[in-house]
Amino acid sequence: MQKQLVTIIVPCYNEAQNIPMLVEQIEHIWESLRDRYDYELLFVNDGSRDGTTALLSDLQRKDFRIHYIELFRNFGKEIALTAGIHHARGDAVLLIDADLQHPVALIPRFIEKWQEGAEMVVGIRSDNKGQNPIQKLFSKLFYSFTSLAGARYILANTTDFRLLDKKVVQEFNRLTERNRITRGLLDWFGFKTEYIYFVADKRRFGKPGYGYLKLLKLAASTFVSHSLLPLKITGYLGILITLVSGFMGLAILVGKYIFHDRYFSSFTGPAQLAILLVFLVGIILTALGLLALYIANIHAEVVNRPMYVVRHKQMS
Ligand code: UDP
Ligand code: MG
């Protein structure tokens, strides 16, 4: 039986201290898999400024299973992963962080689930030792919001630690959007997915490349690209304001000038002006909401996601 090839993709941004140990751990764990699977290690050097570059070229010369791609500058993990997936040749692709936060010991279980028929195997972080309570709170809030906003396929605590079947890789390579969260896109397809829970260890050496600001930006962009809710809310608010203030304005006009009611006559000129202004603001917000719908259509056309994903074709 021919052995299957697993491409292990490792995005690296200043990871020179972690890489040797990662390589060693993978080599070690593969002892139990080598009869049925080969692996190739594909490092994506995302513009590192420590010794990562030299280290990778050194490793590559010593071990034929090790390859690397070097990006021109730091493009961020999402793009680095994408570049890796584009260049993978394996029957399956495994994404793993360089900093040893994703336990290498679980790799055989990912492969096992894949052999049992899962098209994607996703690691879910049940606890992250490197996260402080504030980060945990933010991550909780974020997932509640995206799920409320309709992007229910984005599950809480899923990570980039995942295995993709070749089929998934092929579909993924058709995506053209630039501003991307790799795992959000992968989840969007709806491939047959299995989950593996793990506890993320502390990062071994070095600092996480994602500071608070970067994380916030990432959250905002995920939210915007997977949900229309913020835009729609504006429109709904506009409709509400227009209706309420319109009704009030009408009541005042009719009460004051037609029925000369005492209560309605007490609304002074400035008060009426205020209501008129609020009414106009309502109309503007409604128009914004409408505009949003048009923009949403344009957005959908521009990101050019495949309209459908075929699972199986049976044609004679
Ligand atoms: N990474 C990258 N480019 C970046 C930032 C990070 O390729 O701009 C890599 C990094 O080397 C690591 C993985 O992405 O292998 C996860 O990064 P990090 O540990 O900083 O993030 P976290 O653990 O907080 O998700
Ligand atoms: Mg990390």
PDB file of C-alpha atoms and ligand atoms in Angstrom, residues 97 99 101 203, ligand 2:
ATOM      1  CA  ASP A  97       1.758  26.798  15.559  1.00  0.00           C
ATOM      2  CA  ASP A  99       5.420  27.977  19.600  1.00  0.00           C
ATOM      3  CA  GLN A 101       1.086  25.725  22.146  1.00  0.00           C
ATOM      4  CA  ARG A 203       4.085  29.635  24.516  1.00  0.00           C
TER       5      ARG A 203
HETATM    6 MG    MG B   2       1.004  31.110  20.457  1.00  0.00          MG
END
